[in-house]
Amino acid sequence: MTLNNLENLPPGSPRFAKIVEMLSGHLKYLKKNGINGFDLPPDAVQKIARLSAAPAAKEDIENPKQEKNNHEKDIKKLIEECRDCRLSDENDSRVIEKGSPNAKLMVIGEAPGKKDIEAGAPFSGESGDLLNKIIKSINLEPADVFFCNVLKCRPQANRSPEASETAACMKWLVMQIKIVNPEFILTLGSTAAKSLLNTEKPLSAIKNRFHDYNGIMVLPTLHPALLLRNPGKKREVWEDMKLLMEAIAEKR
Ligand code: URA
């Protein structure tokens, strides 16, 4: 994402200021986890200061729902235009999200597959069908949940994403989390858990318990694609789902 992309956001700087606010939340989180930031060239710092100093748009203050819609539209446009890693050369379209932007539960997978690209929505294939059953098993409707992935482009032949690709795409996920502002996040598989929680620990060491991401309860579990290959693992996911159900009931 370049500064020029941001400068082109309609209706101008107030939305940019919001995006800066979203990213700074993630930077604080990284700092807490031992990453102390990075250097920006002086002209970029000046540009950010100038754009961020503008007052908030009147319609955004008066109508928070409209504000949420505007931010969602802005982010989608930026993602569609993103060319920040080589996956953008291999993909004409992006798969961004599915479900409710007002969801209490956000589910994060790894990357779209072929079916998801065709449908234009995450989890449109077989693992999505199983995921819907898992969501229903905890008494939620898939339409009330927000689904997305760490990567918005599809790595060819379903290869695992490279670290540089997940790093380049994380900013979009960070913004999606900030906009949806869920109470709970369920991560599926190791890429989503490790990217969000900024850890190199194996999934087996971090699953089956809650972690904190900027005040949001994050539960890592196994990816449904693994369950399709290895149905014997379903019990482990059910243990995680029981934890999630209890935590949701406690917050009600
Ligand atoms: N489809 C998605 O959208 N995400 C995954 O992680 C797998 C399949």
Short mmCIF file of C-alpha atoms and ligand atoms in Angstrom, two decimals:
data_model
loop_
_atom_site.label_atom_id
_atom_site.label_comp_id
_atom_site.label_asym_id
_atom_site.label_seq_id
_atom_site.Cartn_x
_atom_site.Cartn_y
_atom_site.Cartn_z
CA MET A 1 0.00 0.00 0.00
CA THR A 2 1.53 3.30 -1.01
CA LEU A 3 0.81 6.68 0.48
CA ASN A 4 -0.56 7.74 -2.88
CA ASN A 5 -3.25 5.02 -2.65
CA LEU A 6 -4.31 6.46 0.67
CA GLU A 7 -4.31 10.02 -0.55
CA ASN A 8 -6.77 9.02 -3.24
CA LEU A 9 -9.35 7.77 -0.74
CA PRO A 10 -12.73 9.49 -1.04
CA PRO A 11 -13.59 11.94 0.40
CA GLY A 12 -10.00 12.50 1.41
CA SER A 13 -8.05 12.71 4.59
CA PRO A 14 -10.53 11.85 7.39
CA ARG A 15 -10.75 8.26 6.20
CA PHE A 16 -6.99 8.19 5.86
CA ALA A 17 -6.72 9.28 9.50
CA LYS A 18 -8.94 6.33 10.45
CA ILE A 19 -6.68 3.92 8.58
CA VAL A 20 -3.63 5.32 10.34
CA GLU A 21 -5.48 4.80 13.64
CA MET A 22 -6.25 1.19 12.69
CA LEU A 23 -2.66 0.41 11.79
CA SER A 24 -1.28 2.09 14.89
CA GLY A 25 -3.34 -0.32 17.04
CA HIS A 26 -1.56 -3.21 15.38
CA LEU A 27 1.84 -1.54 15.79
CA LYS A 28 1.16 -1.19 19.53
CA TYR A 29 0.31 -4.87 19.62
CA LEU A 30 3.55 -5.75 17.80
CA LYS A 31 5.51 -3.53 20.18
CA LYS A 32 4.02 -5.37 23.15
CA ASN A 33 5.34 -8.52 21.45
CA GLY A 34 8.87 -7.21 21.05
CA ILE A 35 8.76 -5.59 17.59
CA ASN A 36 9.65 -1.93 17.92
CA GLY A 37 8.51 -0.58 14.57
CA PHE A 38 10.25 0.52 11.41
CA ASP A 39 11.64 3.71 9.89
CA LEU A 40 9.70 5.77 7.38
CA PRO A 41 11.42 8.28 5.10
CA PRO A 42 10.97 11.93 6.28
CA ASP A 43 8.69 12.89 3.35
CA ALA A 44 6.34 10.03 4.25
CA VAL A 45 6.21 11.18 7.86
CA GLN A 46 5.32 14.72 6.75
CA LYS A 47 2.64 13.44 4.38
CA ILE A 48 1.05 11.29 7.10
CA ALA A 49 1.06 14.21 9.54
CA ARG A 50 -0.59 16.50 6.98
CA LEU A 51 -3.29 14.02 6.00
CA SER A 52 -4.02 12.89 9.56
CA ALA A 53 -4.49 16.42 10.85
CA ALA A 54 -7.63 17.03 8.78
CA PRO A 55 -10.97 17.08 10.64
CA ALA A 56 -13.32 14.07 10.53
CA ALA A 57 -16.04 14.11 7.87
CA LYS A 58 -19.39 15.42 9.17
CA GLU A 59 -21.35 12.45 7.82
CA ASP A 60 -18.97 10.01 9.54
CA ILE A 61 -19.51 11.64 12.94
CA GLU A 62 -23.28 11.85 12.58
CA ASN A 63 -23.82 8.33 11.30
CA PRO A 64 -21.51 5.65 12.76
CA LYS A 65 -23.18 2.91 10.66
CA GLN A 66 -22.48 4.89 7.50
CA GLU A 67 -18.94 5.42 8.77
CA LYS A 68 -18.48 1.65 9.07
CA ASN A 69 -19.81 1.15 5.53
CA ASN A 70 -17.50 3.85 4.20
CA HIS A 71 -14.47 2.28 5.84
CA GLU A 72 -15.41 -1.14 4.52
CA LYS A 73 -15.73 0.28 1.00
CA ASP A 74 -12.39 2.06 1.30
CA ILE A 75 -10.60 -1.05 2.49
CA LYS A 76 -12.13 -3.22 -0.24
CA LYS A 77 -11.00 -0.74 -2.89
CA LEU A 78 -7.48 -0.64 -1.47
CA ILE A 79 -7.33 -4.45 -1.37
CA GLU A 80 -8.57 -4.70 -4.97
CA GLU A 81 -5.76 -2.35 -6.02
CA CYS A 82 -3.04 -3.92 -3.86
CA ARG A 83 0.13 -4.97 -5.65
CA ASP A 84 2.31 -5.35 -2.57
CA CYS A 85 3.51 -8.92 -3.22
CA ARG A 86 4.00 -11.22 -6.16
CA LEU A 87 0.63 -12.92 -5.62
CA SER A 88 -0.99 -9.89 -7.22
CA ASP A 89 0.72 -10.83 -10.52
CA GLU A 90 -0.85 -14.28 -10.34
CA ASN A 91 -4.39 -13.12 -9.39
CA ASP A 92 -6.81 -10.82 -11.17
CA SER A 93 -9.35 -10.92 -8.38
CA ARG A 94 -9.26 -10.77 -4.59
CA VAL A 95 -11.38 -12.68 -2.10
CA ILE A 96 -12.07 -10.31 0.76
CA GLU A 97 -14.89 -11.29 3.10
CA LYS A 98 -18.24 -12.99 3.68
CA GLY A 99 -20.89 -12.62 6.41
CA SER A 100 -21.89 -9.90 8.81
CA PRO A 101 -19.67 -6.83 9.42
CA ASN A 102 -21.41 -6.52 12.80
CA ALA A 103 -20.48 -10.06 13.86
CA LYS A 104 -19.41 -10.89 17.39
CA LEU A 105 -17.37 -13.79 15.97
CA MET A 106 -14.80 -13.41 13.22
CA VAL A 107 -13.33 -16.51 11.57
CA ILE A 108 -9.95 -16.22 9.87
CA GLY A 109 -8.57 -18.80 7.44
CA GLU A 110 -5.38 -18.93 5.42
CA ALA A 111 -6.09 -18.02 1.78
CA PRO A 112 -8.81 -18.44 -0.82
CA GLY A 113 -8.90 -21.59 -2.92
CA LYS A 114 -10.03 -22.07 -6.53
CA LYS A 115 -13.73 -22.32 -5.61
CA ASP A 116 -13.51 -19.20 -3.46
CA ILE A 117 -12.01 -17.22 -6.33
CA GLU A 118 -14.82 -18.44 -8.62
CA ALA A 119 -17.49 -17.54 -6.05
CA GLY A 120 -15.79 -14.30 -4.96
CA ALA A 121 -16.22 -15.26 -1.28
CA PRO A 122 -14.09 -17.14 1.26
CA PHE A 123 -14.95 -20.68 2.34
CA SER A 124 -17.12 -21.46 -0.67
CA GLY A 125 -15.79 -24.99 -1.15
CA GLU A 126 -15.87 -28.23 0.78
CA SER A 127 -14.00 -26.90 3.81
CA GLY A 128 -16.51 -24.03 3.90
CA ASP A 129 -19.38 -26.53 4.06
CA LEU A 130 -17.74 -28.24 7.01
CA LEU A 131 -16.99 -24.87 8.62
CA ASN A 132 -20.69 -23.94 8.39
CA LYS A 133 -21.57 -27.16 10.22
CA ILE A 134 -19.00 -26.33 12.91
CA ILE A 135 -20.48 -22.83 13.32
CA LYS A 136 -24.00 -24.24 13.57
CA SER A 137 -22.80 -26.77 16.17
CA ILE A 138 -22.15 -23.84 18.51
CA ASN A 139 -25.64 -22.44 17.89
CA LEU A 140 -24.59 -19.62 15.57
CA GLU A 141 -25.81 -18.93 12.06
CA PRO A 142 -23.02 -18.56 9.46
CA ALA A 143 -24.77 -15.39 8.18
CA ASP A 144 -24.15 -13.78 11.60
CA VAL A 145 -20.41 -14.52 11.52
CA PHE A 146 -17.69 -12.64 9.59
CA PHE A 147 -15.33 -14.81 7.51
CA CYS A 148 -12.07 -13.74 5.91
CA ASN A 149 -8.50 -14.93 5.31
CA VAL A 150 -4.99 -13.73 6.04
CA LEU A 151 -4.32 -13.65 2.28
CA LYS A 152 -6.74 -12.08 -0.15
CA CYS A 153 -5.07 -13.66 -3.21
CA ARG A 154 -4.73 -17.35 -4.00
CA PRO A 155 -1.27 -18.89 -3.96
CA GLN A 156 -1.01 -21.03 -7.11
CA ALA A 157 -1.71 -24.77 -6.74
CA ASN A 158 -2.74 -24.18 -3.12
CA ARG A 159 0.87 -23.91 -1.94
CA SER A 160 1.48 -22.56 1.57
CA PRO A 161 1.95 -18.78 1.62
CA GLU A 162 5.45 -17.40 2.02
CA ALA A 163 6.28 -15.26 5.06
CA SER A 164 6.75 -12.18 2.84
CA GLU A 165 3.25 -12.69 1.38
CA THR A 166 1.52 -12.99 4.75
CA ALA A 167 3.50 -9.99 6.04
CA ALA A 168 2.41 -7.89 3.06
CA CYS A 169 -1.24 -8.88 3.47
CA MET A 170 -1.52 -8.59 7.27
CA LYS A 171 -2.34 -4.88 7.17
CA TRP A 172 -5.65 -5.64 5.42
CA LEU A 173 -6.61 -8.19 8.05
CA VAL A 174 -5.70 -5.71 10.78
CA MET A 175 -8.05 -3.15 9.20
CA GLN A 176 -10.85 -5.71 8.82
CA ILE A 177 -10.56 -6.61 12.51
CA LYS A 178 -10.65 -2.95 13.49
CA ILE A 179 -13.78 -2.31 11.40
CA VAL A 180 -15.73 -5.41 12.45
CA ASN A 181 -14.51 -5.12 16.05
CA PRO A 182 -15.59 -8.66 17.04
CA GLU A 183 -15.60 -10.00 20.60
CA PHE A 184 -14.08 -13.31 19.49
CA ILE A 185 -11.77 -14.46 16.71
CA LEU A 186 -11.47 -18.09 15.68
CA THR A 187 -8.32 -18.76 13.66
CA LEU A 188 -8.22 -21.85 11.43
CA GLY A 189 -4.90 -23.60 10.94
CA SER A 190 -1.40 -22.51 11.64
CA THR A 191 -0.94 -19.59 9.19
CA ALA A 192 -3.83 -17.58 10.64
CA ALA A 193 -2.92 -18.25 14.28
CA LYS A 194 0.79 -17.53 13.88
CA SER A 195 0.27 -14.40 11.77
CA LEU A 196 -2.29 -12.86 14.08
CA LEU A 197 -0.62 -13.81 17.35
CA ASN A 198 2.84 -13.01 15.99
CA THR A 199 4.32 -16.28 17.17
CA GLU A 200 6.48 -19.05 15.74
CA LYS A 201 5.07 -21.61 18.18
CA PRO A 202 3.40 -24.62 16.55
CA LEU A 203 -0.39 -24.65 16.47
CA SER A 204 -0.38 -27.65 18.82
CA ALA A 205 1.21 -25.44 21.51
CA ILE A 206 -1.27 -22.56 21.23
CA LYS A 207 -4.60 -24.20 20.38
CA ASN A 208 -7.35 -25.08 22.86
CA ARG A 209 -6.93 -21.84 24.87
CA PHE A 210 -7.73 -18.17 24.41
CA HIS A 211 -5.14 -15.54 23.55
CA ASP A 212 -5.45 -11.76 23.53
CA TYR A 213 -5.31 -9.58 20.42
CA ASN A 214 -5.88 -5.93 21.34
CA GLY A 215 -8.61 -6.90 23.82
CA ILE A 216 -10.24 -9.49 21.51
CA MET A 217 -10.34 -13.14 22.64
CA VAL A 218 -8.60 -15.27 20.00
CA LEU A 219 -9.04 -19.03 19.87
CA PRO A 220 -6.76 -20.96 17.48
CA THR A 221 -8.13 -24.25 16.17
CA LEU A 222 -7.43 -26.75 13.40
CA HIS A 223 -8.28 -25.93 9.78
CA PRO A 224 -11.41 -27.68 8.41
CA ALA A 225 -9.38 -28.77 5.35
CA LEU A 226 -7.29 -30.87 7.75
CA LEU A 227 -10.46 -32.38 9.21
CA LEU A 228 -11.56 -33.40 5.71
CA ARG A 229 -8.25 -35.24 5.24
CA ASN A 230 -8.18 -36.56 8.79
CA PRO A 231 -11.69 -36.87 10.32
CA GLY A 232 -10.15 -38.35 13.48
CA LYS A 233 -9.09 -34.79 14.40
CA LYS A 234 -12.71 -33.58 14.67
CA ARG A 235 -12.77 -34.29 18.39
CA GLU A 236 -9.96 -31.75 18.97
CA VAL A 237 -11.96 -29.06 17.19
CA TRP A 238 -15.05 -29.95 19.20
CA GLU A 239 -13.04 -29.38 22.40
CA ASP A 240 -12.13 -25.91 21.09
CA MET A 241 -15.75 -25.24 20.13
CA LYS A 242 -16.94 -26.07 23.63
CA LEU A 243 -14.53 -23.44 24.98
CA LEU A 244 -15.83 -20.90 22.47
CA MET A 245 -19.46 -21.66 23.28
CA GLU A 246 -18.81 -21.23 27.02
CA ALA A 247 -16.99 -17.94 26.47
CA ILE A 248 -19.77 -16.58 24.25
CA ALA A 249 -22.41 -17.63 26.83
CA GLU A 250 -20.44 -15.87 29.58
CA LYS A 251 -20.44 -12.59 27.66
CA ARG A 252 -24.23 -12.68 27.09
N1 URA B 1 -11.07 -21.24 1.69
C1 URA B 1 -10.83 -20.09 2.35
O1 URA B 1 -11.45 -19.06 2.08
N2 URA B 1 -9.88 -20.10 3.31
C2 URA B 1 -9.18 -21.18 3.65
O2 URA B 1 -8.32 -21.10 4.54
C3 URA B 1 -9.47 -22.36 2.95
C4 URA B 1 -10.42 -22.37 1.98
#
